[in-house]
mmCIF file of C-alpha atoms in Angstrom:
data_model
loop_
_atom_site.group_PDB
_atom_site.id
_atom_site.type_symbol
_atom_site.label_atom_id
_atom_site.label_comp_id
_atom_site.label_asym_id
_atom_site.label_seq_id
_atom_site.Cartn_x
_atom_site.Cartn_y
_atom_site.Cartn_z
ATOM 1 C CA UNK X 1 36.384 25.737 -12.779
ATOM 2 C CA UNK X 2 33.073 26.341 -14.494
ATOM 3 C CA UNK X 3 32.050 23.848 -17.136
ATOM 4 C CA UNK X 4 30.397 26.356 -19.453
ATOM 5 C CA UNK X 5 29.988 25.657 -23.134
ATOM 6 C CA UNK X 6 32.812 27.001 -25.286
ATOM 7 C CA UNK X 7 31.925 28.851 -28.472
ATOM 8 C CA UNK X 8 33.639 27.477 -31.550
ATOM 9 C CA UNK X 9 32.959 26.128 -34.996
ATOM 10 C CA UNK X 10 29.391 24.921 -35.583
ATOM 11 C CA UNK X 11 28.874 21.236 -34.895
ATOM 12 C CA UNK X 12 27.474 18.859 -37.482
ATOM 13 C CA UNK X 13 23.731 18.358 -37.160
ATOM 14 C CA UNK X 14 22.627 14.922 -35.966
ATOM 15 C CA UNK X 15 20.624 12.777 -38.313
ATOM 16 C CA UNK X 16 16.880 12.530 -37.566
ATOM 17 C CA UNK X 17 16.335 10.794 -34.225
ATOM 18 C CA UNK X 18 20.013 10.472 -33.311
ATOM 19 C CA UNK X 19 20.140 13.640 -31.229
ATOM 20 C CA UNK X 20 17.253 12.655 -28.987
ATOM 21 C CA UNK X 21 18.664 9.150 -28.580
ATOM 22 C CA UNK X 22 22.060 10.512 -27.553
ATOM 23 C CA UNK X 23 20.399 12.869 -25.094
ATOM 24 C CA UNK X 24 18.649 9.888 -23.508
ATOM 25 C CA UNK X 25 21.910 7.947 -23.348
ATOM 26 C CA UNK X 26 23.626 10.897 -21.650
ATOM 27 C CA UNK X 27 20.890 11.138 -19.021
ATOM 28 C CA UNK X 28 20.900 7.378 -18.457
ATOM 29 C CA UNK X 29 24.683 7.523 -17.932
ATOM 30 C CA UNK X 30 24.309 10.458 -15.532
ATOM 31 C CA UNK X 31 21.674 8.491 -13.620
ATOM 32 C CA UNK X 32 23.989 5.480 -13.305
ATOM 33 C CA UNK X 33 26.869 7.686 -12.243
ATOM 34 C CA UNK X 34 24.771 9.421 -9.596
ATOM 35 C CA UNK X 35 24.068 5.991 -8.056
ATOM 36 C CA UNK X 36 27.813 5.629 -7.464
ATOM 37 C CA UNK X 37 28.357 9.107 -6.024
ATOM 38 C CA UNK X 38 27.674 10.468 -2.559
ATOM 39 C CA UNK X 39 25.631 13.317 -4.064
ATOM 40 C CA UNK X 40 25.088 15.353 -7.190
ATOM 41 C CA UNK X 41 27.994 17.663 -6.284
ATOM 42 C CA UNK X 42 30.310 15.024 -7.748
ATOM 43 C CA UNK X 43 28.443 14.935 -11.052
ATOM 44 C CA UNK X 44 30.570 16.573 -13.745
ATOM 45 C CA UNK X 45 30.391 16.932 -17.509
ATOM 46 C CA UNK X 46 33.617 14.976 -17.936
ATOM 47 C CA UNK X 47 32.484 12.242 -15.547
ATOM 48 C CA UNK X 48 29.182 11.794 -17.352
ATOM 49 C CA UNK X 49 30.984 11.782 -20.699
ATOM 50 C CA UNK X 50 33.254 8.967 -19.488
ATOM 51 C CA UNK X 51 30.240 7.027 -18.183
ATOM 52 C CA UNK X 52 28.469 7.442 -21.526
ATOM 53 C CA UNK X 53 31.575 6.613 -23.553
ATOM 54 C CA UNK X 54 31.498 9.891 -25.468
ATOM 55 C CA UNK X 55 33.484 13.127 -25.670
ATOM 56 C CA UNK X 56 32.462 16.037 -23.389
ATOM 57 C CA UNK X 57 31.764 18.104 -26.504
ATOM 58 C CA UNK X 58 28.917 15.705 -27.361
ATOM 59 C CA UNK X 59 27.198 16.570 -24.084
ATOM 60 C CA UNK X 60 27.386 20.270 -24.889
ATOM 61 C CA UNK X 61 25.260 19.630 -27.971
ATOM 62 C CA UNK X 62 22.362 18.931 -25.586
ATOM 63 C CA UNK X 63 23.210 20.714 -22.319
ATOM 64 C CA UNK X 64 24.831 24.141 -22.248
ATOM 65 C CA UNK X 65 26.522 23.563 -18.890
ATOM 66 C CA UNK X 66 26.502 21.380 -15.793
ATOM 67 C CA UNK X 67 23.429 23.143 -14.377
ATOM 68 C CA UNK X 68 21.427 22.300 -17.487
ATOM 69 C CA UNK X 69 22.598 18.684 -17.273
ATOM 70 C CA UNK X 70 21.522 18.406 -13.629
ATOM 71 C CA UNK X 71 18.145 19.954 -14.456
ATOM 72 C CA UNK X 72 17.726 17.509 -17.325
ATOM 73 C CA UNK X 73 18.644 14.633 -15.024
ATOM 74 C CA UNK X 74 15.978 15.683 -12.524
ATOM 75 C CA UNK X 75 13.377 15.622 -15.324
ATOM 76 C CA UNK X 76 14.647 12.207 -16.410
ATOM 77 C CA UNK X 77 14.304 10.828 -12.878
ATOM 78 C CA UNK X 78 10.792 12.232 -12.506
ATOM 79 C CA UNK X 79 9.865 10.421 -15.720
ATOM 80 C CA UNK X 80 11.224 7.204 -14.198
ATOM 81 C CA UNK X 81 9.210 7.823 -11.038
ATOM 82 C CA UNK X 82 5.986 8.470 -12.949
ATOM 83 C CA UNK X 83 6.521 5.306 -14.973
ATOM 84 C CA UNK X 84 7.035 3.284 -11.788
ATOM 85 C CA UNK X 85 3.887 4.714 -10.207
ATOM 86 C CA UNK X 86 1.788 4.111 -13.322
ATOM 87 C CA UNK X 87 3.094 0.551 -13.630
ATOM 88 C CA UNK X 88 2.289 -0.147 -9.965
ATOM 89 C CA UNK X 89 -1.221 1.251 -10.385
ATOM 90 C CA UNK X 90 -1.743 -0.855 -13.489
ATOM 91 C CA UNK X 91 -0.983 -4.054 -11.592
ATOM 92 C CA UNK X 92 -3.969 -3.496 -9.278
ATOM 93 C CA UNK X 93 -7.497 -4.372 -10.350
ATOM 94 C CA UNK X 94 -9.266 -1.340 -11.811
ATOM 95 C CA UNK X 95 -12.120 -1.763 -9.340
ATOM 96 C CA UNK X 96 -9.824 -1.452 -6.326
ATOM 97 C CA UNK X 97 -9.499 2.325 -6.501
ATOM 98 C CA UNK X 98 -8.081 2.687 -2.996
ATOM 99 C CA UNK X 99 -5.571 -0.087 -3.644
ATOM 100 C CA UNK X 100 -4.461 1.677 -6.811
ATOM 101 C CA UNK X 101 -3.728 4.880 -4.897
ATOM 102 C CA UNK X 102 -1.801 2.956 -2.249
ATOM 103 C CA UNK X 103 0.163 1.157 -4.975
ATOM 104 C CA UNK X 104 1.245 4.458 -6.514
ATOM 105 C CA UNK X 105 2.364 5.851 -3.171
ATOM 106 C CA UNK X 106 4.192 2.612 -2.344
ATOM 107 C CA UNK X 107 5.981 2.832 -5.695
ATOM 108 C CA UNK X 108 7.058 6.407 -4.996
ATOM 109 C CA UNK X 109 8.414 5.385 -1.582
ATOM 110 C CA UNK X 110 10.321 2.412 -3.002
ATOM 111 C CA UNK X 111 11.804 4.633 -5.695
ATOM 112 C CA UNK X 112 12.967 7.129 -3.077
ATOM 113 C CA UNK X 113 14.406 4.446 -0.780
ATOM 114 C CA UNK X 114 16.172 2.658 -3.647
ATOM 115 C CA UNK X 115 17.472 5.879 -5.237
ATOM 116 C CA UNK X 116 18.228 8.279 -2.369
ATOM 117 C CA UNK X 117 20.638 10.498 -4.298
ATOM 118 C CA UNK X 118 18.285 10.774 -7.253
ATOM 119 C CA UNK X 119 15.346 11.549 -4.981
ATOM 120 C CA UNK X 120 17.249 14.290 -3.155
ATOM 121 C CA UNK X 121 18.123 15.848 -6.504
ATOM 122 C CA UNK X 122 14.493 15.680 -7.654
ATOM 123 C CA UNK X 123 12.998 17.248 -4.547
ATOM 124 C CA UNK X 124 15.750 19.734 -3.674
ATOM 125 C CA UNK X 125 13.956 22.802 -4.976
ATOM 126 C CA UNK X 126 10.270 21.850 -4.702
ATOM 127 C CA UNK X 127 7.631 23.164 -7.104
ATOM 128 C CA UNK X 128 8.317 26.481 -8.869
ATOM 129 C CA UNK X 129 6.980 29.644 -7.254
ATOM 130 C CA UNK X 130 3.898 31.138 -8.873
ATOM 131 C CA UNK X 131 1.392 33.884 -8.155
ATOM 132 C CA UNK X 132 -1.134 32.992 -5.423
ATOM 133 C CA UNK X 133 -3.917 32.421 -7.960
ATOM 134 C CA UNK X 134 -1.777 30.381 -10.376
ATOM 135 C CA UNK X 135 -1.399 26.641 -9.900
ATOM 136 C CA UNK X 136 2.255 25.484 -10.005
ATOM 137 C CA UNK X 137 3.375 23.306 -12.890
ATOM 138 C CA UNK X 138 6.299 20.987 -13.478
ATOM 139 C CA UNK X 139 7.467 17.423 -13.006
ATOM 140 C CA UNK X 140 6.775 17.332 -9.270
ATOM 141 C CA UNK X 141 3.233 18.573 -9.831
ATOM 142 C CA UNK X 142 2.780 15.954 -12.569
ATOM 143 C CA UNK X 143 3.565 13.251 -10.001
ATOM 144 C CA UNK X 144 1.117 14.724 -7.500
ATOM 145 C CA UNK X 145 -1.499 14.891 -10.264
ATOM 146 C CA UNK X 146 -1.318 11.106 -10.613
ATOM 147 C CA UNK X 147 -2.469 10.926 -7.004
ATOM 148 C CA UNK X 148 -5.094 13.628 -7.548
ATOM 149 C CA UNK X 149 -6.642 11.506 -10.295
ATOM 150 C CA UNK X 150 -6.459 8.464 -8.041
ATOM 151 C CA UNK X 151 -8.249 10.167 -5.169
ATOM 152 C CA UNK X 152 -10.843 11.560 -7.567
ATOM 153 C CA UNK X 153 -11.609 8.000 -8.651
ATOM 154 C CA UNK X 154 -11.923 7.015 -4.996
ATOM 155 C CA UNK X 155 -14.449 9.790 -4.351
ATOM 156 C CA UNK X 156 -16.380 8.891 -7.502
ATOM 157 C CA UNK X 157 -16.542 5.271 -6.329
ATOM 158 C CA UNK X 158 -18.112 6.317 -3.022
ATOM 159 C CA UNK X 159 -15.046 6.494 -0.775
ATOM 160 C CA UNK X 160 -15.572 9.785 1.049
ATOM 161 C CA UNK X 161 -12.548 12.035 1.526
ATOM 162 C CA UNK X 162 -12.020 14.407 4.427
ATOM 163 C CA UNK X 163 -10.623 17.008 2.022
ATOM 164 C CA UNK X 164 -10.857 17.630 -1.753
ATOM 165 C CA UNK X 165 -8.937 15.171 -3.942
ATOM 166 C CA UNK X 166 -6.218 17.689 -4.796
ATOM 167 C CA UNK X 167 -5.593 18.425 -1.137
ATOM 168 C CA UNK X 168 -5.692 14.715 -0.294
ATOM 169 C CA UNK X 169 -3.002 14.070 -2.915
ATOM 170 C CA UNK X 170 -0.745 16.784 -1.510
ATOM 171 C CA UNK X 171 -1.215 15.513 2.050
ATOM 172 C CA UNK X 172 -0.460 11.936 1.021
ATOM 173 C CA UNK X 173 2.598 12.886 -1.021
ATOM 174 C CA UNK X 174 4.044 15.205 1.619
ATOM 175 C CA UNK X 175 3.432 12.612 4.347
ATOM 176 C CA UNK X 176 5.163 9.905 2.330
ATOM 177 C CA UNK X 177 8.003 12.269 1.420
ATOM 178 C CA UNK X 178 8.520 13.181 5.063
ATOM 179 C CA UNK X 179 8.687 9.550 6.150
ATOM 180 C CA UNK X 180 11.102 8.685 3.367
ATOM 181 C CA UNK X 181 13.310 11.653 4.274
ATOM 182 C CA UNK X 182 13.584 10.292 7.821
ATOM 183 C CA UNK X 183 14.152 6.723 6.632
ATOM 184 C CA UNK X 184 17.993 6.753 6.457
ATOM 185 C CA UNK X 185 18.201 7.911 10.085
ATOM 186 C CA UNK X 186 15.576 5.569 11.508
ATOM 187 C CA UNK X 187 16.286 2.523 13.616
ATOM 188 C CA UNK X 188 14.583 0.332 11.011
ATOM 189 C CA UNK X 189 16.796 1.467 8.159
ATOM 190 C CA UNK X 190 16.941 -2.022 6.645
ATOM 191 C CA UNK X 191 13.177 -2.467 6.852
ATOM 192 C CA UNK X 192 11.597 -0.576 3.966
ATOM 193 C CA UNK X 193 8.290 -2.256 4.801
ATOM 194 C CA UNK X 194 8.066 -0.059 7.898
ATOM 195 C CA UNK X 195 7.925 2.962 5.600
ATOM 196 C CA UNK X 196 5.064 1.465 3.602
ATOM 197 C CA UNK X 197 3.189 0.531 6.759
ATOM 198 C CA UNK X 198 3.422 4.092 8.033
ATOM 199 C CA UNK X 199 2.286 5.443 4.677
ATOM 200 C CA UNK X 200 -0.737 3.129 4.656
ATOM 201 C CA UNK X 201 -1.758 4.401 8.090
ATOM 202 C CA UNK X 202 -1.206 7.984 7.020
ATOM 203 C CA UNK X 203 -3.227 7.630 3.808
ATOM 204 C CA UNK X 204 -6.099 6.027 5.725
ATOM 205 C CA UNK X 205 -6.507 9.305 7.632
ATOM 206 C CA UNK X 206 -7.432 11.059 4.379
ATOM 207 C CA UNK X 207 -10.594 8.995 4.084
ATOM 208 C CA UNK X 208 -13.649 9.940 6.143
#
């Protein structure tokens, strides 16, 4: 049965700041619930409401239906991923520009390995389609742009790249994504370090 929003009497308006806080709590609950499920197919409005300790009608104040909730969850998880990458980069000395790029890619791999269901949800559709002369936009592109900036700093510091920084970022991200996608079926499933080692070798090929 579809979980579409039902039209009824107007709901009371949230006080300033409460609506956005509740939206964040709903997404955090959905994220926790997804960790317990085999996939996002089991994610329902009622299930998320139970996890958040609220009525399903409260979710409909922020998400018109299940599809909107899933889309919002993907955005929420991308924000978590960006925060993890930025934090990892910040822990490396500013002068180690190559190390900062590696740290961001390592963080993205760890996030994917630790949150497989979330990562599948985030990358299921890829970037939005655009005209050939229009650069895609969106949360996935925002993540890649962190790497673009990192590779640009590498080039500015004298580390020659085989391809432009934007292309280098795409190559590095796609290579890491491919290795992570194969990770659950690999013989070294319990050894996440093998993923990072492969990624380091792969990234090294981007530099001249």
